[in-house]
Amino acid sequence: MTKAKVAILISGRGSNMMALLYAAKLPDCPYEVVLVASNDPDAPGLALAAAEGVPTFGHSHKGLDRTSFDAIIDAQLKESGADYVALAGYMRILSTEFVQKWEGRMLNIHPSLLPKYKGLDTHARAIAAGDSHGGCSVHLVTAELDDGPVLGQLRIAILPEETAENLANRVVFAEHQLYARVLADFVSRERNPEWLLGKVRELALALPEASEKTSHGSPGFFVEGGKFFAYFSYDHHHDGIIGLLVKSSGVEEQAMLIERDPDLYYRPAYLGPSGWIGIDLGSGSMDWEHIGEWLRKSWRLSAPKRLTKMLDIADQF
Ligand code: GRF
């Protein structure tokens, strides 16, 4: 199984970055670190990563507007081949464009039990509020600061006479455990057949009058009054593939797709001669918008006239 490629963005000492990097060296870790980048070329974490043989990139944000700076970072991420971005003490507010580009693939670690205490001074605020616990959270990054779905948390007991500094020191230990685990689980789910089926199901059943029914042992999706438009295929006849089967316009398009992108497309057994195309979902970094388009196209080829009539008319203009 190929490993997911992760880039880490830091601004400072980079202890979380190192935790992610050391975890990546353990056997069976599902990700590898392909780049460590920073908005501070002197960030101590950069030298540590370089010493471990990881490619690094440092570029000061000074004098650049947010969008231009983020574009520089984004270009580096692309070049590194990263599938995911892990923010680890990256002290920059991100531009909307950058967040959108990486939405669903960018994680952050924050030293509080979100949604409590977004922003800075989290430990002092937890102590001042008389909380029994502080902690840390790993979440997906969205446009709002320290917002976005929480993927995992660890609670850390606050001691009597606690100081923010002591609590911060303990929370960092927890952060290192939490981040590596959550990141590993997160990148693995896109290789997990259950998760992939859930994702396909969500997209397929969102189409008009779509239903699900098992067909020859595989989950299939059909349009009421019409035909099947998709099948989820998992290790069918031991082919080892987690795939989605949809209708292409015919065997010519099928052949063209396979020639153009043989890692993504394949000719499915049985349905292949009828122009169906197999899409390998197991790469670990699927473009779900693309899958959504395929499902819509295939739905349209399978739906009864009464459902496609309006779309056909719209096409003429
Ligand atoms: C951590 O406390 C993390 O929660 C926050 O920034 C700090 C980074 O520390 N986002 P380090 O650079 O990883 O040591």
Short mmCIF file of C-alpha atoms and ligand atoms in Angstrom, two decimals:
data_model
loop_
_atom_site.label_atom_id
_atom_site.label_comp_id
_atom_site.label_asym_id
_atom_site.label_seq_id
_atom_site.Cartn_x
_atom_site.Cartn_y
_atom_site.Cartn_z
CA MET A 1 0.00 0.00 0.00
CA THR A 2 1.40 3.41 -0.91
CA LYS A 3 1.71 5.85 1.95
CA ALA A 4 -0.23 9.10 2.09
CA LYS A 5 2.00 12.12 1.54
CA VAL A 6 1.83 14.74 4.26
CA ALA A 7 3.34 18.23 4.32
CA ILE A 8 3.71 19.99 7.67
CA LEU A 9 3.59 23.75 8.16
CA ILE A 10 5.30 25.24 11.21
CA SER A 11 6.34 28.60 12.57
CA GLY A 12 8.41 27.72 15.60
CA ARG A 13 10.10 24.95 17.54
CA GLY A 14 8.13 22.24 15.72
CA SER A 15 7.72 19.68 18.48
CA ASN A 16 4.42 18.47 17.01
CA MET A 17 6.07 18.29 13.61
CA MET A 18 8.78 16.06 15.11
CA ALA A 19 6.16 13.87 16.77
CA LEU A 20 4.49 13.38 13.39
CA LEU A 21 7.81 12.73 11.74
CA TYR A 22 8.97 10.13 14.28
CA ALA A 23 5.60 8.41 14.16
CA ALA A 24 6.02 8.22 10.38
CA LYS A 25 9.20 6.20 10.92
CA LEU A 26 7.37 3.49 12.85
CA PRO A 27 6.46 0.34 10.95
CA ASP A 28 3.04 0.43 9.28
CA CYS A 29 2.54 4.16 9.62
CA PRO A 30 0.13 5.00 6.77
CA TYR A 31 1.72 8.36 5.98
CA GLU A 32 5.13 9.81 5.13
CA VAL A 33 6.30 13.38 5.56
CA VAL A 34 7.25 14.86 2.19
CA LEU A 35 7.85 18.48 3.18
CA VAL A 36 8.20 20.73 6.22
CA ALA A 37 7.63 24.38 5.36
CA SER A 38 7.64 27.55 7.41
CA ASN A 39 6.86 31.24 7.13
CA ASP A 40 9.98 31.82 9.21
CA PRO A 41 13.19 30.65 7.49
CA ASP A 42 14.87 30.53 10.93
CA ALA A 43 12.23 28.36 12.60
CA PRO A 44 14.21 25.83 14.67
CA GLY A 45 11.92 23.04 13.44
CA LEU A 46 13.19 23.44 9.88
CA ALA A 47 16.75 22.51 10.82
CA LEU A 48 15.49 19.49 12.78
CA ALA A 49 13.46 18.23 9.82
CA ALA A 50 16.36 18.81 7.42
CA ALA A 51 18.64 16.81 9.73
CA GLU A 52 16.18 13.91 9.40
CA GLY A 53 16.45 14.10 5.63
CA VAL A 54 13.05 15.68 5.04
CA PRO A 55 12.83 18.39 2.33
CA THR A 56 12.24 21.80 3.87
CA PHE A 57 11.17 25.21 2.66
CA GLY A 58 11.42 28.48 4.54
CA HIS A 59 10.15 31.78 3.20
CA SER A 60 9.32 34.89 5.16
CA HIS A 61 5.81 36.27 4.75
CA LYS A 62 7.06 39.79 5.47
CA GLY A 63 6.10 42.35 2.84
CA LEU A 64 3.72 39.96 1.08
CA ASP A 65 -0.05 40.03 1.21
CA ARG A 66 -1.78 36.93 2.52
CA THR A 67 -2.87 35.58 -0.84
CA SER A 68 0.52 35.98 -2.51
CA PHE A 69 2.33 34.35 0.38
CA ASP A 70 -0.10 31.45 0.54
CA ALA A 71 0.33 30.96 -3.22
CA ILE A 72 4.08 30.53 -2.68
CA ILE A 73 3.44 27.90 -0.01
CA ASP A 74 0.80 26.20 -2.13
CA ALA A 75 3.23 25.90 -5.04
CA GLN A 76 5.70 24.13 -2.73
CA LEU A 77 3.00 21.80 -1.45
CA LYS A 78 2.04 20.87 -5.01
CA GLU A 79 5.65 20.26 -5.95
CA SER A 80 6.13 18.00 -2.94
CA GLY A 81 3.20 15.86 -4.07
CA ALA A 82 1.45 16.30 -0.71
CA ASP A 83 -2.04 14.83 -0.37
CA TYR A 84 -2.58 16.33 3.09
CA VAL A 85 -1.38 19.33 5.07
CA ALA A 86 -0.83 19.22 8.82
CA LEU A 87 -0.56 22.60 10.54
CA ALA A 88 1.63 22.31 13.60
CA GLY A 89 2.07 25.62 15.37
CA TYR A 90 1.69 27.52 12.10
CA MET A 91 1.06 31.06 13.26
CA ARG A 92 -0.48 32.45 10.10
CA ILE A 93 -4.09 33.19 9.34
CA LEU A 94 -4.73 31.48 6.02
CA SER A 95 -6.29 33.06 2.93
CA THR A 96 -9.71 31.80 1.87
CA GLU A 97 -8.27 30.56 -1.45
CA PHE A 98 -5.69 28.44 0.34
CA VAL A 99 -8.24 27.00 2.78
CA GLN A 100 -10.59 26.14 -0.06
CA LYS A 101 -7.85 24.40 -2.02
CA TRP A 102 -7.04 22.14 0.91
CA GLU A 103 -10.48 21.83 2.45
CA GLY A 104 -11.04 18.36 3.88
CA ARG A 105 -7.30 17.62 3.60
CA MET A 106 -5.82 20.09 6.07
CA LEU A 107 -5.62 19.42 9.81
CA ASN A 108 -4.58 21.57 12.74
CA ILE A 109 -3.78 20.97 16.39
CA HIS A 110 -5.06 23.42 18.96
CA PRO A 111 -4.21 23.45 22.69
CA SER A 112 -7.74 23.45 24.13
CA LEU A 113 -10.84 21.33 24.22
CA LEU A 114 -12.56 22.96 21.25
CA PRO A 115 -15.01 24.59 20.87
CA LYS A 116 -13.71 26.14 24.11
CA TYR A 117 -10.92 28.71 23.94
CA LYS A 118 -10.19 29.35 20.29
CA GLY A 119 -7.23 31.66 19.66
CA LEU A 120 -4.40 32.32 22.12
CA ASP A 121 -3.75 31.93 25.90
CA THR A 122 -5.89 28.83 26.03
CA HIS A 123 -4.36 27.36 29.21
CA ALA A 124 -4.61 30.54 31.26
CA ARG A 125 -8.22 30.91 30.19
CA ALA A 126 -9.08 27.32 31.16
CA ILE A 127 -7.46 27.79 34.60
CA ALA A 128 -9.14 31.16 35.15
CA ALA A 129 -12.53 29.65 34.29
CA GLY A 130 -12.01 26.97 36.98
CA ASP A 131 -12.22 24.14 34.44
CA SER A 132 -11.40 20.66 35.73
CA HIS A 133 -9.61 19.83 32.47
CA GLY A 134 -7.66 21.46 29.71
CA GLY A 135 -6.57 19.56 26.67
CA CYS A 136 -5.95 19.56 22.96
CA SER A 137 -7.94 19.01 19.79
CA VAL A 138 -7.12 18.03 16.24
CA HIS A 139 -9.58 19.46 13.77
CA LEU A 140 -10.10 19.98 10.07
CA VAL A 141 -9.28 23.49 8.96
CA THR A 142 -12.10 25.65 7.66
CA ALA A 143 -12.29 29.37 6.94
CA GLU A 144 -13.03 30.26 10.60
CA LEU A 145 -10.06 30.28 13.00
CA ASP A 146 -9.81 27.12 15.14
CA ASP A 147 -13.20 26.02 13.89
CA GLY A 148 -13.97 23.03 11.69
CA PRO A 149 -14.98 19.49 12.63
CA VAL A 150 -13.03 18.04 15.57
CA LEU A 151 -11.38 14.74 14.68
CA GLY A 152 -9.97 13.89 18.11
CA GLN A 153 -9.34 15.28 21.59
CA LEU A 154 -7.42 14.46 24.75
CA ARG A 155 -8.44 15.80 28.16
CA ILE A 156 -5.70 16.78 30.63
CA ALA A 157 -6.55 17.18 34.31
CA ILE A 158 -5.89 20.64 35.75
CA LEU A 159 -4.11 20.38 39.12
CA PRO A 160 -4.77 22.56 42.16
CA GLU A 161 -2.43 25.57 42.03
CA GLU A 162 -1.95 24.94 38.31
CA THR A 163 0.06 27.40 36.25
CA ALA A 164 -0.51 28.00 32.55
CA GLU A 165 3.10 27.05 31.91
CA ASN A 166 2.88 23.69 33.69
CA LEU A 167 -0.40 22.86 32.04
CA ALA A 168 1.01 23.84 28.63
CA ASN A 169 3.98 21.51 29.17
CA ARG A 170 1.73 18.56 29.94
CA VAL A 171 -0.67 19.33 27.12
CA VAL A 172 2.21 19.23 24.64
CA PHE A 173 2.92 15.60 25.61
CA ALA A 174 -0.70 14.82 24.90
CA GLU A 175 -0.60 16.74 21.62
CA HIS A 176 2.23 14.58 20.36
CA GLN A 177 0.27 11.40 21.03
CA LEU A 178 -2.98 12.71 19.69
CA TYR A 179 -1.80 14.31 16.47
CA ALA A 180 0.13 11.31 15.16
CA ARG A 181 -2.78 8.98 15.89
CA VAL A 182 -5.50 11.18 14.45
CA LEU A 183 -3.49 11.92 11.32
CA ALA A 184 -2.80 8.23 10.76
CA ASP A 185 -6.48 7.35 11.19
CA PHE A 186 -7.55 10.20 8.97
CA VAL A 187 -5.35 9.28 6.02
CA SER A 188 -6.25 5.59 6.42
CA ARG A 189 -9.98 6.05 6.18
CA GLU A 190 -9.74 6.81 2.46
CA ARG A 191 -8.36 3.33 2.00
CA ASN A 192 -10.99 1.73 4.17
CA PRO A 193 -13.72 -0.01 2.12
CA GLU A 194 -16.44 0.82 4.68
CA TRP A 195 -15.60 4.50 4.58
CA LEU A 196 -15.34 4.53 0.79
CA LEU A 197 -18.72 2.83 0.45
CA GLY A 198 -20.23 5.40 2.84
CA LYS A 199 -18.87 8.20 0.69
CA VAL A 200 -20.14 6.65 -2.57
CA ARG A 201 -23.53 5.99 -0.94
CA GLU A 202 -23.83 9.60 0.22
CA LEU A 203 -23.15 10.92 -3.30
CA ALA A 204 -25.24 8.32 -5.13
CA LEU A 205 -28.31 8.59 -2.91
CA ALA A 206 -28.27 12.39 -3.19
CA LEU A 207 -29.26 12.03 -6.86
CA PRO A 208 -32.97 12.27 -7.70
CA GLU A 209 -35.02 9.16 -6.90
CA ALA A 210 -31.92 7.05 -6.32
CA SER A 211 -32.10 3.89 -4.19
CA GLU A 212 -29.73 1.16 -3.12
CA LYS A 213 -30.06 -2.58 -3.63
CA THR A 214 -27.56 -5.41 -3.45
CA SER A 215 -26.87 -6.90 -6.84
CA HIS A 216 -24.73 -10.04 -7.25
CA GLY A 217 -23.32 -9.41 -3.79
CA SER A 218 -22.30 -5.79 -4.45
CA PRO A 219 -24.05 -2.62 -3.28
CA GLY A 220 -25.77 -1.17 -6.34
CA PHE A 221 -27.53 2.15 -6.92
CA PHE A 222 -30.49 2.53 -9.26
CA VAL A 223 -33.01 5.17 -10.28
CA GLU A 224 -36.66 4.42 -9.50
CA GLY A 225 -38.30 3.39 -12.75
CA GLY A 226 -34.92 3.23 -14.43
CA LYS A 227 -31.79 1.14 -14.22
CA PHE A 228 -28.69 0.67 -12.11
CA PHE A 229 -26.26 3.55 -12.53
CA ALA A 230 -23.47 2.51 -10.15
CA TYR A 231 -22.02 -0.44 -8.29
CA PHE A 232 -19.53 -0.45 -5.46
CA SER A 233 -17.10 -3.26 -6.06
CA TYR A 234 -14.93 -4.59 -3.25
CA ASP A 235 -12.43 -7.30 -4.05
CA HIS A 236 -14.80 -8.69 -6.63
CA HIS A 237 -13.69 -12.21 -7.57
CA HIS A 238 -10.51 -11.47 -5.59
CA ASP A 239 -9.34 -8.71 -7.95
CA GLY A 240 -8.16 -6.79 -4.85
CA ILE A 241 -9.72 -3.56 -6.12
CA ILE A 242 -12.01 -1.18 -4.24
CA GLY A 243 -13.79 0.33 -7.19
CA LEU A 244 -16.80 2.22 -8.42
CA LEU A 245 -18.45 1.05 -11.61
CA VAL A 246 -20.36 3.63 -13.64
CA LYS A 247 -21.60 3.93 -17.21
CA SER A 248 -19.41 5.70 -19.71
CA SER A 249 -20.78 6.77 -23.08
CA GLY A 250 -19.49 3.52 -24.61
CA VAL A 251 -16.49 1.30 -25.20
CA GLU A 252 -14.63 4.05 -27.05
CA GLU A 253 -14.71 6.46 -24.13
CA GLN A 254 -13.87 3.54 -21.85
CA ALA A 255 -10.74 2.71 -23.87
CA MET A 256 -9.72 6.34 -24.04
CA LEU A 257 -10.04 6.81 -20.28
CA ILE A 258 -8.00 3.71 -19.49
CA GLU A 259 -5.28 4.76 -21.89
CA ARG A 260 -5.16 8.27 -20.45
CA ASP A 261 -5.14 7.29 -16.78
CA PRO A 262 -4.49 3.58 -16.25
CA ASP A 263 -3.94 4.05 -12.50
CA LEU A 264 -7.45 5.40 -12.04
CA TYR A 265 -9.58 3.63 -14.64
CA TYR A 266 -10.02 -0.04 -15.47
CA ARG A 267 -12.25 -2.25 -17.58
CA PRO A 268 -14.57 -4.13 -15.26
CA ALA A 269 -15.28 -7.82 -15.79
CA TYR A 270 -18.85 -8.58 -17.00
CA LEU A 271 -19.95 -4.96 -17.42
CA GLY A 272 -16.88 -3.95 -19.42
CA PRO A 273 -18.26 -5.01 -22.81
CA SER A 274 -21.34 -2.80 -22.21
CA GLY A 275 -19.20 0.32 -21.84
CA TRP A 276 -19.11 0.51 -18.06
CA ILE A 277 -15.94 1.91 -16.56
CA GLY A 278 -14.24 0.98 -13.30
CA ILE A 279 -12.75 3.73 -11.15
CA ASP A 280 -10.17 2.60 -8.61
CA LEU A 281 -11.14 4.27 -5.31
CA GLY A 282 -8.26 2.89 -3.27
CA SER A 283 -5.53 5.42 -4.11
CA GLY A 284 -6.02 7.13 -0.75
CA SER A 285 -6.61 10.60 -2.18
CA MET A 286 -9.75 10.48 -4.25
CA ASP A 287 -11.13 13.55 -5.96
CA TRP A 288 -14.73 13.24 -4.72
CA GLU A 289 -16.03 16.02 -6.90
CA HIS A 290 -14.90 14.03 -9.88
CA ILE A 291 -16.63 10.93 -8.52
CA GLY A 292 -19.79 13.00 -8.01
CA GLU A 293 -19.65 14.06 -11.67
CA TRP A 294 -19.30 10.46 -12.81
CA LEU A 295 -22.27 9.41 -10.72
CA ARG A 296 -24.39 12.24 -12.13
CA LYS A 297 -23.41 11.34 -15.70
CA SER A 298 -24.14 7.67 -15.15
CA TRP A 299 -27.44 8.48 -13.38
CA ARG A 300 -28.49 10.50 -16.39
CA LEU A 301 -27.74 7.66 -18.78
CA SER A 302 -29.88 5.35 -16.64
CA ALA A 303 -32.79 7.52 -15.52
CA PRO A 304 -36.21 7.35 -17.18
CA LYS A 305 -37.20 10.14 -19.61
CA ARG A 306 -39.57 11.81 -17.16
CA LEU A 307 -36.57 12.64 -14.94
CA THR A 308 -34.06 13.64 -17.61
CA LYS A 309 -36.49 15.58 -19.84
CA MET A 310 -35.75 18.94 -18.23
CA LEU A 311 -31.99 18.37 -18.36
CA ASP A 312 -32.20 17.40 -22.05
CA ILE A 313 -34.10 20.60 -22.82
CA ALA A 314 -31.61 22.69 -20.84
CA ASP A 315 -28.78 21.15 -22.89
CA GLN A 316 -30.21 22.56 -26.09
CA PHE A 317 -29.56 26.13 -24.95
C1 GRF B 1 1.13 23.74 20.10
O1 GRF B 1 0.76 24.01 21.41
C2 GRF B 1 -0.07 23.63 19.23
O2 GRF B 1 -1.20 23.18 19.90
C3 GRF B 1 -0.29 25.05 18.79
O3 GRF B 1 0.99 25.58 18.64
C4 GRF B 1 1.91 24.89 19.46
C5 GRF B 1 3.02 24.41 18.58
O4 GRF B 1 4.09 23.89 19.29
N1 GRF B 1 -1.09 25.08 17.59
P1 GRF B 1 5.24 23.12 18.49
O5 GRF B 1 5.87 24.13 17.54
O6 GRF B 1 4.62 22.00 17.76
O7 GRF B 1 6.20 22.67 19.53
#
